Amino acid sequence: MSDKFDVIVIGGGPAGYHAAIRAAQLGLKTACIDAWVGKDGKQALGGTCLNVGCIPSKALLDSSKQFYNIAHNLPVHGIVVENAKVDLGTFIGRKDKIVKQFTGGVAQLFKANKITSYFGTGKLLKGNQVEITGNDGAKQTISATNVILASGSVPIELPFAKFDGKHIIDNAGALDINDVPKRLGVIGAGVIGLELGSVWRRLGAEVTVLEAMPEFLGAVDSDIAKVALKEFGKLGLDIKLGAKLAKAEVKKNAVHLTYADKDGEHELVVDKLLVAVGRRAYTDGLLSDDCGVKLDERGRIVVDDHCHTGVDGVWAVGDAVRGPMLAHKGFEEGIAVAEWIAGKAGHVSYDTIPWVIYTEPEIAWAGKTEKQLKEEGVPYKVGSFPFAAIGRAVAMNEAVGHVKMIAHAETDRILGVQMVGPGVSELIAECVVAMEFKGSAEDMARIMHAHPTLSEAVHEAALAVDKRAIHKGN
């Protein structure tokens, strides 16, 4: 036994590194084990989010938006640029530079907080011991009073469309395509499929999205989803709903797809296929048979409301446990567990988790939708306001979408807010704060918002809840 810690964290992704840093801040002797290898062959902390998820995808989304705007937005401003082209090496290289900056930043934070970092995989053994297997195969065992499992998630692979890294790719592969494909197929019209499909569509690829569900973005408010679907159509994303993939075969450097919808069976040929049908908890090799930690029917680690596994001193957080697979949800769970371990009052609010899809337009929501409230029999009232009536949005030439606010019909407490439009990934934050403080639509309506700003759409939506919006008919 080489060392004993107060806390060992298995996994250096969003949930894991937040847990490790907070534990160290609280004076606990902390270690973190992570096996992610960066493009340079060295350890790259930050997990999927920093390496092949949240950060690199947003970098490519922003770069592709800049290119798309040259032809589709700048001319409206009187700015004309001819013969614009993309240097894909620089395009991808910028993303890689950003990734390295942030993964290196986490390593520096570990050093500053005196966290011991191990490069390899971790396996929980009985008695809160952890076996570490280095990338060279060497093994060592360490132990701790508390172990936090933060092993994250991996893409779901379809048995008839297995990843080959060249023709059939996952989210990581879609971030490193060497040439803009003429035809890109996407399986799954979820967050990953829509965001990465948008990137390559803006650069000129013909993008076809096959979504097995009959509804578009079923978890999103239907009014918001309708606007988004229309705008994605304008972008050129060919989204086919109720389309179930049956077969994917690579032939002559192309992928031949067979799918079925209400009109029967169809064939589609693409140059690359992005499979983005969801993610699963990654617990492969994480647990010894006698460690006592249980998995549910979906392979997730079973935990209680405080992220405790039921085994003394063993906790689990992030994508590997129940709840939405969102980096910020993992952030808060990791911090809360570190605080509970230290005897502090940790807390995670699952009722007001913000969701964001970083497409164009952006989509964001928090709280309940109309459909959910109807099913629950909760009385409610609704106010909405279009960005078309917001001066700042019109001046930006991005006056698409609206803000929808739902409040309790009797108490006026804000129950949910849904948005589609410019900058809504940022606007949702004030709504989350209001809901966390049990705010009402009246509270939001009485709060002064700067003019001209996009946030006025939130203000006017709150006014509209009681039919007193100023800049639209009620």
GROMACS .gro file of C-alpha atoms in nm:
model
  474
    1MET     CA    1   0.000   0.000   0.000
    2SER     CA    2   0.175   0.312  -0.123
    3ASP     CA    3  -0.039   0.586   0.025
    4LYS     CA    4  -0.353   0.670   0.225
    5PHE     CA    5  -0.581   0.962   0.139
    6ASP     CA    6  -0.887   1.127   0.282
    7VAL     CA    7  -1.047   1.129  -0.062
    8ILE     CA    8  -0.974   0.942  -0.385
    9VAL     CA    9  -1.164   1.049  -0.696
   10ILE     CA   10  -1.182   0.805  -0.987
   11GLY     CA   11  -1.230   1.017  -1.299
   12GLY     CA   12  -1.098   1.360  -1.388
   13GLY     CA   13  -1.397   1.487  -1.587
   14PRO     CA   14  -1.629   1.771  -1.481
   15ALA     CA   15  -1.776   1.591  -1.180
   16GLY     CA   16  -1.446   1.438  -1.075
   17TYR     CA   17  -1.216   1.737  -1.096
   18HIS     CA   18  -1.469   1.962  -0.923
   19ALA     CA   19  -1.497   1.708  -0.641
   20ALA     CA   20  -1.119   1.682  -0.611
   21ILE     CA   21  -1.060   2.057  -0.606
   22ARG     CA   22  -1.335   2.125  -0.352
   23ALA     CA   23  -1.217   1.841  -0.128
   24ALA     CA   24  -0.863   1.979  -0.134
   25GLN     CA   25  -0.993   2.330  -0.060
   26LEU     CA   26  -1.160   2.187   0.250
   27GLY     CA   27  -0.827   2.052   0.377
   28LEU     CA   28  -0.874   1.690   0.275
   29LYS     CA   29  -0.576   1.496   0.141
   30THR     CA   30  -0.696   1.421  -0.212
   31ALA     CA   31  -0.597   1.209  -0.510
   32CYS     CA   32  -0.754   1.189  -0.855
   33ILE     CA   33  -0.711   0.908  -1.108
   34ASP     CA   34  -0.774   0.966  -1.478
   35ALA     CA   35  -0.668   0.785  -1.795
   36TRP     CA   36  -0.759   1.032  -2.071
   37VAL     CA   37  -0.479   1.070  -2.324
   38GLY     CA   38  -0.453   1.396  -2.518
   39LYS     CA   39  -0.338   1.432  -2.877
   40ASP     CA   40   0.015   1.482  -2.749
   41GLY     CA   41   0.009   1.144  -2.573
   42LYS     CA   42   0.005   1.298  -2.226
   43GLN     CA   43  -0.260   1.294  -1.955
   44ALA     CA   44  -0.542   1.536  -2.036
   45LEU     CA   45  -0.769   1.609  -1.741
   46GLY     CA   46  -1.123   1.730  -1.798
   47GLY     CA   47  -1.288   1.416  -1.932
   48THR     CA   48  -1.521   1.411  -2.230
   49CYS     CA   49  -1.636   1.768  -2.166
   50LEU     CA   50  -1.301   1.939  -2.209
   51ASN     CA   51  -1.145   1.693  -2.453
   52VAL     CA   52  -1.416   1.592  -2.700
   53GLY     CA   53  -1.740   1.744  -2.572
   54CYS     CA   54  -1.862   2.078  -2.440
   55ILE     CA   55  -1.558   2.294  -2.509
   56PRO     CA   56  -1.427   2.171  -2.847
   57SER     CA   57  -1.779   2.149  -2.993
   58LYS     CA   58  -1.848   2.510  -2.895
   59ALA     CA   59  -1.518   2.615  -3.048
   60LEU     CA   60  -1.617   2.458  -3.381
   61LEU     CA   61  -1.971   2.594  -3.356
   62ASP     CA   62  -1.837   2.946  -3.315
   63SER     CA   63  -1.582   2.910  -3.596
   64SER     CA   64  -1.843   2.770  -3.834
   65LYS     CA   65  -2.084   3.048  -3.740
   66GLN     CA   66  -1.823   3.310  -3.831
   67PHE     CA   67  -1.783   3.152  -4.175
   68TYR     CA   68  -2.158   3.114  -4.230
   69ASN     CA   69  -2.221   3.476  -4.135
   70ILE     CA   70  -1.992   3.602  -4.411
   71ALA     CA   71  -2.242   3.490  -4.674
   72HIS     CA   72  -2.568   3.490  -4.479
   73ASN     CA   73  -2.552   3.772  -4.226
   74LEU     CA   74  -2.283   4.027  -4.309
   75PRO     CA   75  -2.435   4.141  -4.642
   76VAL     CA   76  -2.737   4.272  -4.449
   77HIS     CA   77  -2.495   4.497  -4.260
   78GLY     CA   78  -2.349   4.624  -4.584
   79ILE     CA   79  -2.036   4.412  -4.549
   80VAL     CA   80  -1.945   4.200  -4.850
   81VAL     CA   81  -1.663   3.946  -4.849
   82GLU     CA   82  -1.597   3.756  -5.168
   83ASN     CA   83  -1.445   3.411  -5.215
   84ALA     CA   84  -1.425   3.330  -4.844
   85LYS     CA   85  -1.288   2.985  -4.768
   86VAL     CA   86  -1.206   2.769  -4.469
   87ASP     CA   87  -0.857   2.648  -4.384
   88LEU     CA   88  -0.964   2.328  -4.210
   89GLY     CA   89  -0.623   2.277  -4.054
   90THR     CA   90  -0.646   2.611  -3.876
   91PHE     CA   91  -1.015   2.551  -3.804
   92ILE     CA   92  -0.941   2.224  -3.620
   93GLY     CA   93  -0.612   2.354  -3.481
   94ARG     CA   94  -0.787   2.641  -3.303
   95LYS     CA   95  -1.016   2.390  -3.133
   96ASP     CA   96  -0.719   2.177  -3.026
   97LYS     CA   97  -0.539   2.480  -2.884
   98ILE     CA   98  -0.842   2.572  -2.673
   99VAL     CA   99  -0.874   2.214  -2.548
  100LYS     CA  100  -0.508   2.202  -2.445
  101GLN     CA  101  -0.542   2.539  -2.270
  102PHE     CA  102  -0.826   2.416  -2.053
  103THR     CA  103  -0.699   2.064  -1.981
  104GLY     CA  104  -0.367   2.220  -1.885
  105GLY     CA  105  -0.557   2.465  -1.668
  106VAL     CA  106  -0.712   2.181  -1.469
  107ALA     CA  107  -0.367   2.028  -1.419
  108GLN     CA  108  -0.242   2.361  -1.285
  109LEU     CA  109  -0.540   2.380  -1.047
  110PHE     CA  110  -0.455   2.032  -0.920
  111LYS     CA  111  -0.099   2.143  -0.856
  112ALA     CA  112  -0.209   2.463  -0.683
  113ASN     CA  113  -0.446   2.267  -0.456
  114LYS     CA  114  -0.186   1.995  -0.385
  115ILE     CA  115  -0.395   1.718  -0.539
  116THR     CA  116  -0.205   1.400  -0.621
  117SER     CA  117  -0.278   1.305  -0.981
  118TYR     CA  118  -0.246   0.947  -1.107
  119PHE     CA  119  -0.235   0.869  -1.481
  120GLY     CA  120  -0.428   0.548  -1.541
  121THR     CA  121  -0.754   0.368  -1.468
  122GLY     CA  122  -0.895   0.314  -1.121
  123LYS     CA  123  -1.083   0.012  -0.988
  124LEU     CA  124  -1.268   0.016  -0.655
  125LEU     CA  125  -1.178  -0.279  -0.433
  126LYS     CA  126  -1.332  -0.390  -0.107
  127GLY     CA  127  -1.251  -0.170   0.192
  128ASN     CA  128  -1.217   0.156  -0.004
  129GLN     CA  129  -0.898   0.048  -0.170
  130VAL     CA  130  -0.837   0.152  -0.529
  131GLU     CA  131  -0.624  -0.038  -0.776
  132ILE     CA  132  -0.457   0.187  -1.033
  133THR     CA  133  -0.347   0.046  -1.366
  134GLY     CA  134  -0.111   0.279  -1.547
  135ASN     CA  135  -0.109   0.316  -1.923
  136ASP     CA  136   0.206   0.104  -1.920
  137GLY     CA  137   0.019  -0.177  -1.742
  138ALA     CA  138   0.191  -0.128  -1.406
  139LYS     CA  139  -0.039  -0.163  -1.103
  140GLN     CA  140  -0.044  -0.008  -0.757
  141THR     CA  141  -0.301   0.011  -0.480
  142ILE     CA  142  -0.393   0.314  -0.271
  143SER     CA  143  -0.669   0.364  -0.016
  144ALA     CA  144  -0.886   0.637   0.131
  145THR     CA  145  -1.151   0.705   0.389
  146ASN     CA  146  -1.376   0.819   0.105
  147VAL     CA  147  -1.384   0.725  -0.261
  148ILE     CA  148  -1.580   0.928  -0.518
  149LEU     CA  149  -1.667   0.744  -0.839
  150ALA     CA  150  -1.685   0.985  -1.134
  151SER     CA  151  -1.621   0.758  -1.429
  152GLY     CA  152  -1.846   0.948  -1.672
  153SER     CA  153  -2.013   0.819  -1.986
  154VAL     CA  154  -1.938   0.700  -2.339
  155PRO     CA  155  -2.132   0.713  -2.667
  156ILE     CA  156  -2.387   0.439  -2.729
  157GLU     CA  157  -2.283   0.223  -3.022
  158LEU     CA  158  -2.543   0.067  -3.249
  159PRO     CA  159  -2.478  -0.303  -3.320
  160PHE     CA  160  -2.547  -0.253  -3.691
  161ALA     CA  161  -2.348   0.071  -3.718
  162LYS     CA  162  -2.030   0.017  -3.520
  163PHE     CA  163  -1.775   0.296  -3.496
  164ASP     CA  164  -1.476   0.254  -3.723
  165GLY     CA  165  -1.332   0.602  -3.668
  166LYS     CA  166  -1.328   0.676  -4.040
  167HIS     CA  167  -1.668   0.632  -4.200
  168ILE     CA  168  -1.889   0.571  -3.895
  169ILE     CA  169  -1.793   0.809  -3.617
  170ASP     CA  170  -1.893   0.926  -3.270
  171ASN     CA  171  -1.885   1.279  -3.129
  172ALA     CA  172  -1.505   1.270  -3.096
  173GLY     CA  173  -1.464   1.170  -3.458
  174ALA     CA  174  -1.699   1.447  -3.572
  175LEU     CA  175  -1.465   1.703  -3.413
  176ASP     CA  176  -1.166   1.591  -3.620
  177ILE     CA  177  -1.290   1.542  -3.974
  178ASN     CA  178  -1.003   1.623  -4.213
  179ASP     CA  179  -1.214   1.735  -4.510
  180VAL     CA  180  -1.566   1.872  -4.524
  181PRO     CA  181  -1.775   1.571  -4.629
  182LYS     CA  182  -2.004   1.624  -4.925
  183ARG     CA  183  -2.272   1.416  -4.753
  184LEU     CA  184  -2.295   1.372  -4.375
  185GLY     CA  185  -2.550   1.144  -4.215
  186VAL     CA  186  -2.647   1.194  -3.851
  187ILE     CA  187  -2.835   0.936  -3.646
  188GLY     CA  188  -3.018   1.114  -3.365
  189ALA     CA  189  -3.163   1.466  -3.355
  190GLY     CA  190  -3.048   1.532  -3.001
  191VAL     CA  191  -2.802   1.785  -2.867
  192ILE     CA  192  -2.488   1.624  -3.014
  193GLY     CA  193  -2.643   1.545  -3.351
  194LEU     CA  194  -2.788   1.892  -3.399
  195GLU     CA  195  -2.480   2.080  -3.282
  196LEU     CA  196  -2.222   1.886  -3.480
  197GLY     CA  197  -2.455   1.853  -3.777
  198SER     CA  198  -2.483   2.233  -3.774
  199VAL     CA  199  -2.104   2.274  -3.776
  200TRP     CA  200  -2.053   2.074  -4.093
  201ARG     CA  201  -2.366   2.205  -4.263
  202ARG     CA  202  -2.238   2.562  -4.224
  203LEU     CA  203  -1.915   2.457  -4.391
  204GLY     CA  204  -2.101   2.318  -4.690
  205ALA     CA  205  -2.185   1.955  -4.618
  206GLU     CA  206  -2.524   1.814  -4.714
  207VAL     CA  207  -2.654   1.696  -4.377
  208THR     CA  208  -2.935   1.445  -4.331
  209VAL     CA  209  -3.051   1.375  -3.976
  210LEU     CA  210  -3.246   1.056  -3.904
  211GLU     CA  211  -3.447   1.071  -3.582
  212ALA     CA  212  -3.634   0.760  -3.470
  213MET     CA  213  -3.887   0.948  -3.255
  214PRO     CA  214  -4.192   1.099  -3.429
  215GLU     CA  215  -4.157   1.426  -3.237
  216PHE     CA  216  -3.872   1.673  -3.274
  217LEU     CA  217  -3.696   1.743  -2.942
  218GLY     CA  218  -3.966   1.571  -2.740
  219ALA     CA  219  -3.824   1.690  -2.407
  220VAL     CA  220  -3.847   2.054  -2.516
  221ASP     CA  221  -4.159   2.270  -2.506
  222SER     CA  222  -4.350   2.209  -2.830
  223ASP     CA  223  -4.372   2.581  -2.920
  224ILE     CA  224  -3.996   2.611  -2.886
  225ALA     CA  225  -3.931   2.292  -3.083
  226LYS     CA  226  -4.147   2.411  -3.374
  227VAL     CA  227  -3.948   2.732  -3.411
  228ALA     CA  228  -3.618   2.547  -3.389
  229LEU     CA  229  -3.720   2.287  -3.649
  230LYS     CA  230  -3.821   2.560  -3.893
  231GLU     CA  231  -3.491   2.746  -3.849
  232PHE     CA  232  -3.283   2.430  -3.885
  233GLY     CA  233  -3.465   2.369  -4.212
  234LYS     CA  234  -3.361   2.715  -4.330
  235LEU     CA  235  -3.001   2.627  -4.243
  236GLY     CA  236  -3.032   2.324  -4.465
  237LEU     CA  237  -3.047   2.043  -4.211
  238ASP     CA  238  -3.269   1.773  -4.361
  239ILE     CA  239  -3.431   1.630  -4.048
  240LYS     CA  240  -3.637   1.316  -4.102
  241LEU     CA  241  -3.859   1.225  -3.804
  242GLY     CA  242  -3.984   0.875  -3.728
  243ALA     CA  243  -3.691   0.741  -3.931
  244LYS     CA  244  -3.546   0.424  -3.781
  245LEU     CA  245  -3.209   0.307  -3.904
  246ALA     CA  246  -3.200  -0.065  -3.986
  247LYS     CA  247  -2.862  -0.109  -4.151
  248ALA     CA  248  -2.539   0.077  -4.220
  249GLU     CA  249  -2.281  -0.075  -4.453
  250VAL     CA  250  -1.952   0.074  -4.570
  251LYS     CA  251  -1.909   0.020  -4.944
  252LYS     CA  252  -1.659   0.187  -5.176
  253ASN     CA  253  -1.564   0.462  -4.929
  254ALA     CA  254  -1.928   0.553  -4.851
  255VAL     CA  255  -2.187   0.446  -4.595
  256HIS     CA  256  -2.505   0.292  -4.734
  257LEU     CA  257  -2.798   0.334  -4.495
  258THR     CA  258  -3.131   0.157  -4.486
  259TYR     CA  259  -3.402   0.319  -4.275
  260ALA     CA  260  -3.777   0.300  -4.243
  261ASP     CA  261  -4.045   0.558  -4.169
  262LYS     CA  262  -4.425   0.579  -4.207
  263ASP     CA  263  -4.383   0.574  -4.586
  264GLY     CA  264  -4.181   0.254  -4.592
  265GLU     CA  265  -3.815   0.161  -4.640
  266HIS     CA  266  -3.559   0.401  -4.786
  267GLU     CA  267  -3.193   0.403  -4.888
  268LEU     CA  268  -2.946   0.683  -4.819
  269VAL     CA  269  -2.577   0.706  -4.911
  270VAL     CA  270  -2.343   0.936  -4.716
  271ASP     CA  271  -1.970   0.990  -4.701
  272LYS     CA  272  -1.959   0.988  -4.322
  273LEU     CA  273  -2.210   0.880  -4.058
  274LEU     CA  274  -2.223   1.039  -3.713
  275VAL     CA  275  -2.402   0.814  -3.466
  276ALA     CA  276  -2.538   1.032  -3.184
  277VAL     CA  277  -2.815   0.827  -3.024
  278GLY     CA  278  -2.716   0.902  -2.667
  279ARG     CA  279  -2.460   0.804  -2.407
  280ARG     CA  280  -2.433   0.535  -2.140
  281ALA     CA  281  -2.270   0.534  -1.800
  282TYR     CA  282  -1.910   0.414  -1.823
  283THR     CA  283  -1.847   0.164  -1.546
  284ASP     CA  284  -1.644  -0.097  -1.735
  285GLY     CA  285  -1.376  -0.235  -1.504
  286LEU     CA  286  -1.461   0.021  -1.236
  287LEU     CA  287  -1.587  -0.211  -0.962
  288SER     CA  288  -1.456  -0.532  -0.812
  289ASP     CA  289  -1.718  -0.801  -0.753
  290ASP     CA  290  -1.691  -0.771  -0.375
  291CYS     CA  291  -1.677  -0.390  -0.338
  292GLY     CA  292  -2.049  -0.371  -0.255
  293VAL     CA  293  -2.147  -0.099  -0.503
  294LYS     CA  294  -2.455  -0.180  -0.711
  295LEU     CA  295  -2.549  -0.093  -1.070
  296ASP     CA  296  -2.904  -0.041  -1.197
  297GLU     CA  297  -3.062  -0.195  -1.508
  298ARG     CA  298  -2.902   0.076  -1.724
  299GLY     CA  299  -2.554   0.020  -1.588
  300ARG     CA  300  -2.555   0.334  -1.373
  301ILE     CA  301  -2.417   0.339  -1.020
  302VAL     CA  302  -2.700   0.326  -0.766
  303VAL     CA  303  -2.695   0.622  -0.527
  304ASP     CA  304  -2.931   0.795  -0.286
  305ASP     CA  305  -3.031   1.162  -0.284
  306HIS     CA  306  -2.688   1.251  -0.144
  307CYS     CA  307  -2.494   1.057  -0.409
  308HIS     CA  308  -2.400   0.789  -0.157
  309THR     CA  309  -2.377   0.430  -0.281
  310GLY     CA  310  -2.476   0.262   0.044
  311VAL     CA  311  -2.120   0.142   0.096
  312ASP     CA  312  -1.952   0.329   0.379
  313GLY     CA  313  -1.736   0.608   0.239
  314VAL     CA  314  -1.818   0.542  -0.127
  315TRP     CA  315  -1.995   0.805  -0.336
  316ALA     CA  316  -2.073   0.848  -0.706
  317VAL     CA  317  -2.143   1.157  -0.918
  318GLY     CA  318  -2.191   1.285  -1.273
  319ASP     CA  319  -2.286   1.088  -1.583
  320ALA     CA  320  -2.233   0.754  -1.409
  321VAL     CA  321  -2.538   0.805  -1.184
  322ARG     CA  322  -2.907   0.888  -1.231
  323GLY     CA  323  -3.016   1.221  -1.371
  324PRO     CA  324  -2.929   1.420  -1.682
  325MET     CA  325  -2.586   1.378  -1.836
  326LEU     CA  326  -2.487   1.743  -1.814
  327ALA     CA  327  -2.145   1.876  -1.713
  328HIS     CA  328  -2.290   2.139  -1.480
  329LYS     CA  329  -2.503   1.879  -1.301
  330GLY     CA  330  -2.180   1.685  -1.244
  331PHE     CA  331  -2.004   2.002  -1.124
  332GLU     CA  332  -2.257   2.055  -0.848
  333GLU     CA  333  -2.272   1.690  -0.742
  334GLY     CA  334  -1.895   1.673  -0.715
  335ILE     CA  335  -1.878   1.988  -0.504
  336ALA     CA  336  -2.172   1.880  -0.285
  337VAL     CA  337  -2.017   1.539  -0.211
  338ALA     CA  338  -1.684   1.696  -0.114
  339GLU     CA  339  -1.872   1.925   0.123
  340TRP     CA  340  -2.076   1.640   0.273
  341ILE     CA  341  -1.755   1.445   0.331
  342ALA     CA  342  -1.610   1.747   0.512
  343GLY     CA  343  -1.920   1.782   0.729
  344LYS     CA  344  -2.051   2.083   0.541
  345ALA     CA  345  -2.401   2.150   0.407
  346GLY     CA  346  -2.369   2.047   0.043
  347HIS     CA  347  -2.668   2.088  -0.185
  348VAL     CA  348  -2.780   2.009  -0.540
  349SER     CA  349  -3.109   2.138  -0.682
  350TYR     CA  350  -3.234   1.904  -0.955
  351ASP     CA  351  -3.556   2.099  -1.018
  352THR     CA  352  -3.392   2.398  -1.184
  353ILE     CA  353  -3.115   2.244  -1.393
  354PRO     CA  354  -3.066   2.460  -1.705
  355TRP     CA  355  -3.053   2.282  -2.041
  356VAL     CA  356  -2.895   2.435  -2.351
  357ILE     CA  357  -2.856   2.336  -2.714
  358TYR     CA  358  -2.592   2.558  -2.876
  359THR     CA  359  -2.733   2.561  -3.226
  360GLU     CA  360  -2.839   2.864  -3.430
  361PRO     CA  361  -3.075   2.971  -3.288
  362GLU     CA  362  -2.985   2.856  -2.940
  363ILE     CA  363  -3.239   2.664  -2.731
  364ALA     CA  364  -3.252   2.680  -2.351
  365TRP     CA  365  -3.494   2.579  -2.081
  366ALA     CA  366  -3.532   2.514  -1.709
  367GLY     CA  367  -3.815   2.388  -1.493
  368LYS     CA  368  -4.140   2.238  -1.622
  369THR     CA  369  -4.298   2.253  -1.967
  370GLU     CA  370  -4.667   2.308  -2.039
  371LYS     CA  371  -4.706   1.941  -2.125
  372GLN     CA  372  -4.562   1.830  -1.794
  373LEU     CA  373  -4.781   2.069  -1.595
  374LYS     CA  374  -5.092   1.952  -1.780
  375GLU     CA  375  -5.007   1.590  -1.705
  376GLU     CA  376  -4.952   1.677  -1.338
  377GLY     CA  377  -5.275   1.875  -1.316
  378VAL     CA  378  -5.100   2.193  -1.203
  379PRO     CA  379  -5.287   2.517  -1.282
  380TYR     CA  380  -5.069   2.757  -1.474
  381LYS     CA  381  -5.059   3.070  -1.685
  382VAL     CA  382  -4.825   3.154  -1.972
  383GLY     CA  383  -4.656   3.462  -2.108
  384SER     CA  384  -4.438   3.476  -2.419
  385PHE     CA  385  -4.253   3.743  -2.609
  386PRO     CA  386  -4.084   3.736  -2.952
  387PHE     CA  387  -3.729   3.850  -3.022
  388ALA     CA  388  -3.873   4.014  -3.335
  389ALA     CA  389  -3.998   4.292  -3.104
  390ILE     CA  390  -3.664   4.332  -2.922
  391GLY     CA  391  -3.459   4.622  -3.060
  392ARG     CA  392  -3.123   4.465  -2.977
  393ALA     CA  393  -3.212   4.141  -3.155
  394VAL     CA  394  -3.329   4.325  -3.466
  395ALA     CA  395  -3.013   4.538  -3.466
  396MET     CA  396  -2.809   4.216  -3.451
  397ASN     CA  397  -3.012   4.069  -3.740
  398GLU     CA  398  -3.098   3.776  -3.512
  399ALA     CA  399  -3.463   3.844  -3.438
  400VAL     CA  400  -3.578   3.482  -3.441
  401GLY     CA  401  -3.756   3.295  -3.163
  402HIS     CA  402  -3.916   3.389  -2.833
  403VAL     CA  403  -3.913   3.352  -2.455
  404LYS     CA  404  -4.194   3.159  -2.288
  405MET     CA  405  -4.254   3.186  -1.913
  406ILE     CA  406  -4.491   2.964  -1.716
  407ALA     CA  407  -4.614   3.061  -1.370
  408HIS     CA  408  -4.850   2.896  -1.121
  409ALA     CA  409  -5.203   3.024  -1.182
  410GLU     CA  410  -5.263   3.083  -0.811
  411THR     CA  411  -4.928   3.164  -0.651
  412ASP     CA  412  -4.761   3.322  -0.959
  413ARG     CA  413  -4.440   3.131  -0.878
  414ILE     CA  414  -4.230   3.071  -1.192
  415LEU     CA  415  -4.252   2.701  -1.277
  416GLY     CA  416  -4.058   2.692  -1.603
  417VAL     CA  417  -3.901   2.904  -1.875
  418GLN     CA  418  -3.830   2.795  -2.231
  419MET     CA  419  -3.641   2.998  -2.492
  420VAL     CA  420  -3.526   2.980  -2.850
  421GLY     CA  421  -3.329   3.265  -3.001
  422PRO     CA  422  -3.006   3.463  -2.981
  423GLY     CA  423  -2.797   3.430  -2.666
  424VAL     CA  424  -3.055   3.230  -2.472
  425SER     CA  425  -2.778   3.011  -2.326
  426GLU     CA  426  -2.693   3.315  -2.115
  427LEU     CA  427  -3.047   3.448  -2.063
  428ILE     CA  428  -3.165   3.126  -1.897
  429ALA     CA  429  -2.939   3.195  -1.598
  430GLU     CA  430  -3.148   3.479  -1.456
  431CYS     CA  431  -3.457   3.259  -1.479
  432VAL     CA  432  -3.283   2.980  -1.289
  433VAL     CA  433  -3.186   3.229  -1.017
  434ALA     CA  434  -3.545   3.353  -0.996
  435MET     CA  435  -3.680   2.998  -0.966
  436GLU     CA  436  -3.418   2.905  -0.705
  437PHE     CA  437  -3.533   3.199  -0.492
  438LYS     CA  438  -3.899   3.096  -0.543
  439GLY     CA  439  -3.953   3.407  -0.754
  440SER     CA  440  -4.281   3.497  -0.919
  441ALA     CA  441  -4.357   3.629  -1.266
  442GLU     CA  442  -4.452   3.954  -1.091
  443ASP     CA  443  -4.104   3.971  -0.935
  444MET     CA  444  -3.943   3.933  -1.277
  445ALA     CA  445  -4.181   4.187  -1.427
  446ARG     CA  446  -4.088   4.443  -1.160
  447ILE     CA  447  -3.712   4.401  -1.203
  448MET     CA  448  -3.558   4.665  -1.429
  449HIS     CA  449  -3.376   4.529  -1.735
  450ALA     CA  450  -3.132   4.741  -1.934
  451HIS     CA  451  -3.240   4.873  -2.274
  452PRO     CA  452  -3.157   4.775  -2.540
  453THR     CA  453  -3.067   4.418  -2.444
  454LEU     CA  454  -3.179   4.069  -2.531
  455SER     CA  455  -3.279   4.022  -2.167
  456GLU     CA  456  -3.579   4.248  -2.227
  457ALA     CA  457  -3.746   3.946  -2.387
  458VAL     CA  458  -3.743   3.778  -2.044
  459HIS     CA  459  -3.884   4.092  -1.884
  460GLU     CA  460  -4.162   4.124  -2.139
  461ALA     CA  461  -4.247   3.752  -2.116
  462ALA     CA  462  -4.292   3.799  -1.742
  463LEU     CA  463  -4.519   4.098  -1.808
  464ALA     CA  464  -4.712   3.890  -2.062
  465VAL     CA  465  -4.795   3.628  -1.798
  466ASP     CA  466  -5.053   3.877  -1.668
  467LYS     CA  467  -5.128   4.016  -2.013
  468ARG     CA  468  -4.948   4.345  -1.965
  469ALA     CA  469  -4.656   4.322  -2.208
  470ILE     CA  470  -4.577   4.666  -2.343
  471HIS     CA  471  -4.431   4.591  -2.685
  472LYS     CA  472  -4.687   4.341  -2.816
  473GLY     CA  473  -5.060   4.288  -2.809
  474ASN     CA  474  -5.201   4.101  -2.510
   0.00000   0.00000   0.00000
